[in-house]
Short mmCIF file of N, CA, C and O in Angstrom, two decimals:
data_model
loop_
_atom_site.label_atom_id
_atom_site.label_comp_id
_atom_site.label_asym_id
_atom_site.label_seq_id
_atom_site.Cartn_x
_atom_site.Cartn_y
_atom_site.Cartn_z
N UNK A 1 -13.31 -23.31 37.45
CA UNK A 1 -13.23 -22.13 38.30
C UNK A 1 -13.26 -20.90 37.40
O UNK A 1 -12.41 -20.73 36.54
N UNK A 2 -14.25 -20.07 37.62
CA UNK A 2 -14.42 -18.87 36.83
C UNK A 2 -13.90 -17.68 37.62
O UNK A 2 -14.43 -17.35 38.68
N UNK A 3 -12.85 -17.06 37.12
CA UNK A 3 -12.26 -15.90 37.78
C UNK A 3 -12.46 -14.68 36.91
O UNK A 3 -12.39 -14.75 35.69
N UNK A 4 -12.70 -13.54 37.57
CA UNK A 4 -12.87 -12.28 36.87
C UNK A 4 -12.10 -11.20 37.59
O UNK A 4 -11.97 -11.23 38.81
N UNK A 5 -11.61 -10.23 36.82
CA UNK A 5 -10.99 -9.06 37.41
C UNK A 5 -11.86 -7.86 37.09
O UNK A 5 -12.48 -7.79 36.03
N UNK A 6 -11.91 -6.92 38.01
CA UNK A 6 -12.69 -5.70 37.83
C UNK A 6 -11.76 -4.59 37.35
O UNK A 6 -10.88 -4.16 38.09
N UNK A 7 -11.96 -4.13 36.13
CA UNK A 7 -11.07 -3.11 35.55
C UNK A 7 -11.20 -1.77 36.27
O UNK A 7 -10.31 -0.93 36.17
N UNK A 8 -12.30 -1.57 37.02
CA UNK A 8 -12.46 -0.31 37.74
C UNK A 8 -11.86 -0.37 39.14
O UNK A 8 -11.79 0.65 39.81
N UNK A 9 -11.41 -1.55 39.57
CA UNK A 9 -10.82 -1.72 40.89
C UNK A 9 -9.45 -1.07 40.93
O UNK A 9 -8.63 -1.27 40.02
N UNK A 10 -9.18 -0.31 41.96
CA UNK A 10 -7.90 0.40 42.06
C UNK A 10 -6.80 -0.45 42.70
O UNK A 10 -5.64 -0.04 42.72
N UNK A 11 -7.16 -1.63 43.21
CA UNK A 11 -6.14 -2.49 43.83
C UNK A 11 -5.19 -3.03 42.78
O UNK A 11 -5.57 -3.21 41.63
N UNK A 12 -3.96 -3.36 43.18
CA UNK A 12 -3.02 -3.97 42.23
C UNK A 12 -3.59 -5.28 41.68
O UNK A 12 -4.36 -5.97 42.36
N UNK A 13 -3.20 -5.63 40.46
CA UNK A 13 -3.73 -6.82 39.80
C UNK A 13 -3.48 -8.09 40.60
O UNK A 13 -4.34 -8.96 40.66
N UNK A 14 -2.29 -8.23 41.21
CA UNK A 14 -2.01 -9.46 41.96
C UNK A 14 -2.97 -9.62 43.14
O UNK A 14 -3.36 -10.72 43.48
N UNK A 15 -3.38 -8.51 43.75
CA UNK A 15 -4.34 -8.57 44.85
C UNK A 15 -5.73 -8.95 44.33
O UNK A 15 -6.47 -9.67 44.99
N UNK A 16 -6.06 -8.47 43.14
CA UNK A 16 -7.34 -8.83 42.54
C UNK A 16 -7.37 -10.31 42.18
O UNK A 16 -8.39 -10.99 42.37
N UNK A 17 -6.25 -10.83 41.67
CA UNK A 17 -6.16 -12.26 41.35
C UNK A 17 -6.36 -13.08 42.62
O UNK A 17 -7.16 -14.02 42.67
N UNK A 18 -5.64 -12.70 43.68
CA UNK A 18 -5.75 -13.41 44.96
C UNK A 18 -7.19 -13.31 45.50
O UNK A 18 -7.74 -14.30 45.99
N UNK A 19 -7.80 -12.14 45.38
CA UNK A 19 -9.17 -11.96 45.85
C UNK A 19 -10.15 -12.82 45.08
O UNK A 19 -11.09 -13.38 45.67
N UNK A 20 -9.95 -12.96 43.78
CA UNK A 20 -10.83 -13.80 42.96
C UNK A 20 -10.72 -15.27 43.37
O UNK A 20 -11.73 -15.97 43.47
N UNK A 21 -9.51 -15.72 43.62
CA UNK A 21 -9.31 -17.11 44.04
C UNK A 21 -9.88 -17.31 45.44
O UNK A 21 -10.56 -18.31 45.71
N UNK A 22 -9.65 -16.35 46.31
CA UNK A 22 -10.19 -16.42 47.67
C UNK A 22 -11.72 -16.49 47.63
O UNK A 22 -12.34 -17.28 48.35
N UNK A 23 -12.33 -15.70 46.76
CA UNK A 23 -13.78 -15.69 46.61
C UNK A 23 -14.28 -17.05 46.10
O UNK A 23 -15.28 -17.58 46.58
N UNK A 24 -13.56 -17.61 45.12
CA UNK A 24 -13.95 -18.92 44.57
C UNK A 24 -13.91 -19.99 45.65
O UNK A 24 -14.79 -20.86 45.71
N UNK A 25 -12.92 -19.92 46.53
CA UNK A 25 -12.82 -20.88 47.63
C UNK A 25 -13.96 -20.67 48.63
O UNK A 25 -14.62 -21.62 49.04
N UNK A 26 -14.21 -19.42 48.99
CA UNK A 26 -15.25 -19.11 49.97
C UNK A 26 -16.63 -19.50 49.45
O UNK A 26 -17.50 -19.90 50.23
N UNK A 27 -16.85 -19.40 48.14
CA UNK A 27 -18.16 -19.73 47.56
C UNK A 27 -18.28 -21.20 47.18
O UNK A 27 -19.28 -21.61 46.62
N UNK A 28 -17.24 -21.99 47.47
CA UNK A 28 -17.32 -23.43 47.25
C UNK A 28 -16.97 -23.89 45.85
O UNK A 28 -17.13 -25.07 45.54
N UNK A 29 -16.48 -23.00 44.99
CA UNK A 29 -16.06 -23.43 43.65
C UNK A 29 -14.82 -24.29 43.72
O UNK A 29 -14.59 -25.14 42.87
N UNK A 30 -14.00 -24.07 44.73
CA UNK A 30 -12.79 -24.87 44.98
C UNK A 30 -12.86 -25.37 46.41
O UNK A 30 -13.03 -24.58 47.33
N UNK A 31 -12.73 -26.65 46.56
CA UNK A 31 -12.79 -27.26 47.90
C UNK A 31 -11.38 -27.59 48.38
O UNK A 31 -10.45 -27.69 47.56
N UNK A 32 -11.20 -27.77 49.68
CA UNK A 32 -9.90 -28.20 50.18
C UNK A 32 -9.44 -29.46 49.46
O UNK A 32 -10.22 -30.39 49.26
N UNK A 33 -8.18 -29.46 49.03
CA UNK A 33 -7.61 -30.58 48.30
C UNK A 33 -7.68 -30.43 46.79
O UNK A 33 -6.97 -31.13 46.06
N UNK A 34 -8.52 -29.51 46.31
CA UNK A 34 -8.61 -29.29 44.86
C UNK A 34 -7.34 -28.64 44.32
O UNK A 34 -6.74 -27.80 44.99
N UNK A 35 -6.98 -29.06 43.12
CA UNK A 35 -5.84 -28.44 42.44
C UNK A 35 -6.32 -27.25 41.63
O UNK A 35 -7.37 -27.30 40.99
N UNK A 36 -5.53 -26.20 41.65
CA UNK A 36 -5.83 -25.05 40.81
C UNK A 36 -5.23 -25.27 39.43
O UNK A 36 -4.25 -26.02 39.28
N UNK A 37 -5.78 -24.60 38.42
CA UNK A 37 -5.16 -24.68 37.09
C UNK A 37 -3.75 -24.08 37.16
O UNK A 37 -3.46 -23.26 38.04
N UNK A 38 -2.89 -24.45 36.23
CA UNK A 38 -1.55 -23.85 36.20
C UNK A 38 -1.63 -22.32 36.08
O UNK A 38 -2.57 -21.78 35.48
N UNK A 39 -0.64 -21.64 36.63
CA UNK A 39 -0.60 -20.18 36.61
C UNK A 39 -0.70 -19.64 35.18
O UNK A 39 -1.33 -18.61 34.95
N UNK A 40 -0.09 -20.32 34.24
CA UNK A 40 -0.13 -19.86 32.85
C UNK A 40 -1.56 -19.86 32.32
O UNK A 40 -1.98 -18.92 31.64
N UNK A 41 -2.33 -20.89 32.66
CA UNK A 41 -3.73 -20.94 32.22
C UNK A 41 -4.56 -19.83 32.86
O UNK A 41 -5.39 -19.20 32.21
N UNK A 42 -4.32 -19.58 34.14
CA UNK A 42 -5.04 -18.52 34.84
C UNK A 42 -4.69 -17.17 34.22
O UNK A 42 -5.57 -16.34 33.96
N UNK A 43 -3.41 -16.96 33.93
CA UNK A 43 -2.98 -15.68 33.35
C UNK A 43 -3.59 -15.46 31.97
O UNK A 43 -4.02 -14.36 31.64
N UNK A 44 -3.67 -16.52 31.17
CA UNK A 44 -4.27 -16.40 29.85
C UNK A 44 -5.77 -16.11 29.95
O UNK A 44 -6.31 -15.29 29.21
N UNK A 45 -6.44 -16.77 30.90
CA UNK A 45 -7.88 -16.56 31.07
C UNK A 45 -8.19 -15.14 31.54
O UNK A 45 -9.20 -14.56 31.14
N UNK A 46 -7.33 -14.59 32.37
CA UNK A 46 -7.56 -13.25 32.91
C UNK A 46 -6.93 -12.15 32.07
O UNK A 46 -7.22 -10.97 32.28
N UNK A 47 -6.04 -12.53 31.18
CA UNK A 47 -5.37 -11.53 30.34
C UNK A 47 -4.33 -10.72 31.08
O UNK A 47 -4.15 -9.53 30.81
N UNK A 48 -3.65 -11.36 32.04
CA UNK A 48 -2.59 -10.69 32.78
C UNK A 48 -1.30 -11.51 32.67
O UNK A 48 -1.32 -12.66 32.26
N UNK A 49 -0.21 -10.91 33.06
CA UNK A 49 1.08 -11.56 33.02
C UNK A 49 1.12 -12.72 34.01
O UNK A 49 0.56 -12.63 35.10
N UNK A 50 1.81 -13.79 33.64
CA UNK A 50 1.91 -14.97 34.51
C UNK A 50 2.57 -14.62 35.84
O UNK A 50 2.22 -15.17 36.88
N UNK A 51 3.50 -13.66 35.84
CA UNK A 51 4.16 -13.27 37.09
C UNK A 51 3.18 -12.58 38.05
O UNK A 51 3.32 -12.70 39.27
N UNK A 52 2.19 -11.90 37.50
CA UNK A 52 1.15 -11.28 38.32
C UNK A 52 0.35 -12.36 39.03
O UNK A 52 0.06 -12.27 40.24
N UNK A 53 -0.02 -13.41 38.30
CA UNK A 53 -0.76 -14.53 38.89
C UNK A 53 0.09 -15.21 39.94
O UNK A 53 -0.39 -15.51 41.05
N UNK A 54 1.35 -15.46 39.64
CA UNK A 54 2.23 -16.12 40.61
C UNK A 54 2.37 -15.31 41.89
O UNK A 54 2.39 -15.87 42.99
N UNK A 55 2.43 -13.99 41.76
CA UNK A 55 2.52 -13.14 42.95
C UNK A 55 1.27 -13.27 43.80
O UNK A 55 1.33 -13.35 45.03
N UNK A 56 0.10 -13.30 43.17
CA UNK A 56 -1.15 -13.49 43.90
C UNK A 56 -1.20 -14.85 44.57
O UNK A 56 -1.64 -14.97 45.72
N UNK A 57 -0.75 -15.89 43.86
CA UNK A 57 -0.74 -17.25 44.43
C UNK A 57 0.20 -17.33 45.62
O UNK A 57 -0.11 -17.97 46.63
N UNK A 58 1.37 -16.69 45.51
CA UNK A 58 2.31 -16.71 46.64
C UNK A 58 1.72 -16.03 47.87
O UNK A 58 1.92 -16.48 49.00
N UNK A 59 0.98 -14.95 47.65
CA UNK A 59 0.32 -14.27 48.77
C UNK A 59 -0.68 -15.19 49.46
O UNK A 59 -0.75 -15.23 50.69
N UNK A 60 -1.43 -15.94 48.67
CA UNK A 60 -2.38 -16.89 49.24
C UNK A 60 -1.68 -18.03 49.95
O UNK A 60 -2.16 -18.53 50.98
N UNK A 61 -0.54 -18.45 49.42
CA UNK A 61 0.25 -19.48 50.10
C UNK A 61 0.73 -18.96 51.45
O UNK A 61 0.64 -19.64 52.47
N UNK A 62 1.21 -17.71 51.46
CA UNK A 62 1.70 -17.12 52.71
C UNK A 62 0.58 -16.96 53.74
O UNK A 62 0.83 -17.00 54.94
N UNK A 63 -0.67 -16.79 53.26
CA UNK A 63 -1.82 -16.68 54.15
C UNK A 63 -2.34 -18.04 54.60
O UNK A 63 -3.27 -18.12 55.39
N UNK A 64 -1.75 -19.12 54.07
CA UNK A 64 -2.17 -20.46 54.46
C UNK A 64 -3.39 -20.98 53.71
O UNK A 64 -3.98 -21.98 54.10
N UNK A 65 -3.77 -20.31 52.63
CA UNK A 65 -4.95 -20.70 51.85
C UNK A 65 -4.59 -21.73 50.79
O UNK A 65 -5.37 -22.63 50.50
N UNK A 66 -3.39 -21.62 50.23
CA UNK A 66 -2.92 -22.54 49.20
C UNK A 66 -1.64 -23.22 49.64
O UNK A 66 -0.90 -22.71 50.49
N UNK A 67 -1.40 -24.37 49.02
CA UNK A 67 -0.18 -25.13 49.29
C UNK A 67 0.48 -25.45 47.96
O UNK A 67 -0.19 -25.90 47.03
N UNK A 68 1.77 -25.18 47.87
CA UNK A 68 2.53 -25.49 46.65
C UNK A 68 3.24 -26.81 46.89
O UNK A 68 3.97 -26.96 47.86
N UNK A 69 3.02 -27.77 45.99
CA UNK A 69 3.71 -29.05 46.11
C UNK A 69 4.37 -29.38 44.79
O UNK A 69 3.72 -29.39 43.75
N UNK A 70 5.63 -29.67 44.87
CA UNK A 70 6.39 -30.03 43.68
C UNK A 70 5.80 -31.29 43.06
O UNK A 70 5.58 -32.29 43.73
N UNK A 71 5.48 -31.19 41.79
CA UNK A 71 4.93 -32.33 41.07
C UNK A 71 3.42 -32.47 41.19
O UNK A 71 2.81 -33.22 40.44
N UNK A 72 2.81 -31.76 42.13
CA UNK A 72 1.35 -31.83 42.31
C UNK A 72 0.67 -30.51 42.04
O UNK A 72 -0.55 -30.43 42.03
N UNK A 73 1.44 -29.46 41.88
CA UNK A 73 0.86 -28.15 41.59
C UNK A 73 0.42 -27.43 42.85
O UNK A 73 0.90 -27.68 43.94
N UNK A 74 -0.55 -26.55 42.66
CA UNK A 74 -1.06 -25.72 43.74
C UNK A 74 -2.41 -26.27 44.17
O UNK A 74 -3.31 -26.46 43.35
N UNK A 75 -2.55 -26.56 45.46
CA UNK A 75 -3.80 -27.10 45.98
C UNK A 75 -4.36 -26.20 47.08
O UNK A 75 -3.62 -25.46 47.74
N UNK A 76 -5.66 -26.30 47.27
CA UNK A 76 -6.34 -25.56 48.33
C UNK A 76 -6.12 -26.33 49.64
O UNK A 76 -6.31 -27.54 49.69
N UNK A 77 -5.72 -25.63 50.69
CA UNK A 77 -5.44 -26.28 51.97
C UNK A 77 -6.72 -26.63 52.71
O UNK A 77 -7.78 -26.05 52.46
N UNK A 78 -6.60 -27.59 53.62
CA UNK A 78 -7.74 -27.96 54.46
C UNK A 78 -8.12 -26.77 55.33
O UNK A 78 -7.26 -26.10 55.90
N UNK A 79 -9.39 -26.48 55.40
CA UNK A 79 -9.85 -25.34 56.20
C UNK A 79 -9.70 -24.00 55.51
O UNK A 79 -9.99 -22.97 56.11
N UNK A 80 -9.25 -24.01 54.27
CA UNK A 80 -9.02 -22.74 53.57
C UNK A 80 -10.31 -21.97 53.35
O UNK A 80 -10.30 -20.75 53.34
N UNK A 81 -11.42 -22.69 53.19
CA UNK A 81 -12.68 -22.00 52.95
C UNK A 81 -13.06 -21.12 54.14
O UNK A 81 -13.42 -19.97 53.98
N UNK A 82 -12.92 -21.66 55.36
CA UNK A 82 -13.21 -20.86 56.54
C UNK A 82 -12.16 -19.77 56.73
O UNK A 82 -12.47 -18.64 57.09
N UNK A 83 -10.92 -20.12 56.50
CA UNK A 83 -9.84 -19.15 56.65
C UNK A 83 -10.01 -17.99 55.69
O UNK A 83 -9.78 -16.84 56.04
N UNK A 84 -10.42 -18.29 54.46
CA UNK A 84 -10.62 -17.25 53.46
C UNK A 84 -11.69 -16.27 53.90
O UNK A 84 -11.55 -15.05 53.72
N UNK A 85 -12.75 -16.79 54.51
CA UNK A 85 -13.83 -15.92 54.98
C UNK A 85 -13.33 -15.02 56.10
O UNK A 85 -13.56 -13.81 56.09
N UNK A 86 -12.62 -15.59 57.06
CA UNK A 86 -12.11 -14.81 58.19
C UNK A 86 -11.11 -13.76 57.70
O UNK A 86 -11.17 -12.60 58.11
N UNK A 87 -10.19 -14.16 56.83
CA UNK A 87 -9.21 -13.20 56.32
C UNK A 87 -9.88 -12.06 55.55
O UNK A 87 -9.46 -10.91 55.64
N UNK A 88 -10.92 -12.38 54.81
CA UNK A 88 -11.67 -11.34 54.11
C UNK A 88 -12.28 -10.34 55.08
O UNK A 88 -12.22 -9.12 54.85
N UNK A 89 -12.83 -10.86 56.16
CA UNK A 89 -13.42 -9.97 57.17
C UNK A 89 -12.36 -9.12 57.85
O UNK A 89 -12.59 -7.96 58.16
N UNK A 90 -11.21 -9.72 58.12
CA UNK A 90 -10.11 -8.98 58.75
C UNK A 90 -9.66 -7.85 57.83
O UNK A 90 -9.44 -6.72 58.28
N UNK A 91 -9.52 -8.14 56.54
CA UNK A 91 -9.11 -7.10 55.59
C UNK A 91 -10.13 -5.96 55.55
O UNK A 91 -9.77 -4.78 55.51
N UNK A 92 -11.42 -6.30 55.60
CA UNK A 92 -12.46 -5.27 55.64
C UNK A 92 -12.35 -4.44 56.91
O UNK A 92 -12.49 -3.22 56.87
N UNK A 93 -12.11 -5.11 58.04
CA UNK A 93 -11.97 -4.41 59.31
C UNK A 93 -10.79 -3.44 59.27
O UNK A 93 -10.91 -2.28 59.68
N UNK A 94 -9.66 -3.90 58.75
CA UNK A 94 -8.48 -3.03 58.67
C UNK A 94 -8.76 -1.83 57.76
O UNK A 94 -8.40 -0.70 58.09
N UNK A 95 -9.44 -2.07 56.64
CA UNK A 95 -9.77 -0.98 55.73
C UNK A 95 -10.73 0.01 56.38
O UNK A 95 -10.55 1.24 56.28
N UNK A 96 -11.76 -0.50 57.07
CA UNK A 96 -12.71 0.38 57.76
C UNK A 96 -12.02 1.19 58.84
O UNK A 96 -12.27 2.39 58.99
N UNK A 97 -11.16 0.54 59.60
CA UNK A 97 -10.44 1.23 60.67
C UNK A 97 -9.54 2.32 60.09
O UNK A 97 -9.46 3.42 60.65
N UNK A 98 -8.89 2.03 58.98
CA UNK A 98 -8.01 3.04 58.36
C UNK A 98 -8.82 4.25 57.92
O UNK A 98 -8.37 5.40 58.07
N UNK A 99 -10.02 4.02 57.39
CA UNK A 99 -10.87 5.14 56.98
C UNK A 99 -11.28 6.00 58.17
O UNK A 99 -11.51 7.20 58.04
N UNK A 100 -11.35 5.37 59.35
CA UNK A 100 -11.72 6.10 60.56
C UNK A 100 -10.51 6.65 61.32
O UNK A 100 -10.66 7.23 62.39
N UNK A 101 -9.33 6.43 60.77
CA UNK A 101 -8.12 6.99 61.37
C UNK A 101 -7.39 6.07 62.33
O UNK A 101 -6.47 6.51 63.01
N UNK A 102 -7.78 4.82 62.42
CA UNK A 102 -7.10 3.86 63.30
C UNK A 102 -6.07 3.09 62.51
O UNK A 102 -6.30 2.70 61.38
N UNK A 103 -4.94 2.82 63.14
CA UNK A 103 -3.89 2.02 62.53
C UNK A 103 -3.98 0.57 62.98
O UNK A 103 -4.82 0.21 63.84
N UNK A 104 -3.13 -0.26 62.43
CA UNK A 104 -3.13 -1.68 62.79
C UNK A 104 -2.83 -1.88 64.27
O UNK A 104 -3.41 -2.74 64.92
N UNK A 105 -1.89 -1.10 64.80
CA UNK A 105 -1.56 -1.24 66.22
C UNK A 105 -2.75 -0.89 67.11
O UNK A 105 -2.94 -1.51 68.15
N UNK A 106 -3.55 0.09 66.67
CA UNK A 106 -4.76 0.43 67.42
C UNK A 106 -5.72 -0.76 67.44
O UNK A 106 -6.31 -1.07 68.48
N UNK A 107 -5.87 -1.42 66.28
CA UNK A 107 -6.75 -2.60 66.22
C UNK A 107 -6.25 -3.73 67.09
O UNK A 107 -7.03 -4.38 67.79
N UNK A 108 -4.95 -3.95 67.05
CA UNK A 108 -4.36 -5.01 67.87
C UNK A 108 -4.64 -4.74 69.34
O UNK A 108 -5.02 -5.65 70.09
N UNK A 109 -4.47 -3.50 69.75
CA UNK A 109 -4.71 -3.13 71.14
C UNK A 109 -6.19 -3.34 71.51
O UNK A 109 -6.50 -3.85 72.58
N UNK A 110 -7.10 -2.97 70.60
CA UNK A 110 -8.53 -3.18 70.84
C UNK A 110 -8.85 -4.66 71.02
O UNK A 110 -9.64 -5.05 71.89
N UNK A 111 -8.25 -5.49 70.19
CA UNK A 111 -8.50 -6.94 70.26
C UNK A 111 -7.95 -7.51 71.56
O UNK A 111 -8.60 -8.33 72.22
N UNK A 112 -6.77 -7.06 71.97
CA UNK A 112 -6.19 -7.54 73.23
C UNK A 112 -7.04 -7.17 74.43
O UNK A 112 -7.05 -7.89 75.44
N UNK A 113 -7.73 -6.04 74.34
CA UNK A 113 -8.56 -5.58 75.47
C UNK A 113 -9.89 -6.32 75.56
O UNK A 113 -10.59 -6.19 76.55
N UNK A 114 -10.23 -7.08 74.51
CA UNK A 114 -11.50 -7.80 74.50
C UNK A 114 -11.45 -8.94 75.51
O UNK A 114 -10.41 -9.55 75.71
N UNK A 115 -12.61 -9.25 76.13
CA UNK A 115 -12.63 -10.36 77.10
C UNK A 115 -12.47 -11.70 76.43
O UNK A 115 -12.73 -11.94 75.32
#
């Protein structure tokens, strides 16, 4: 799994780490059930602190993309590839809406009004 961070990106590093992993899953580099390398290896490869990587991994776990199992490490969940794509689109939608002056509650209301 080849991960890269963009030094010109203004997002926090942990979000960039999570985005790189999410992208790898969406592009098929990691399939459901695959184990990720240990956080220490990822941090060394990216040149960031291991706690930054762990924070990104926890965010992906909270989103249901990764699963932490004692003794088995971190694995990609079933359906994570589709979920990663949808979550990416949702994040883009929220960002676009914010640029246009809409808040999250406005988006929720718009979605509820849909047939």
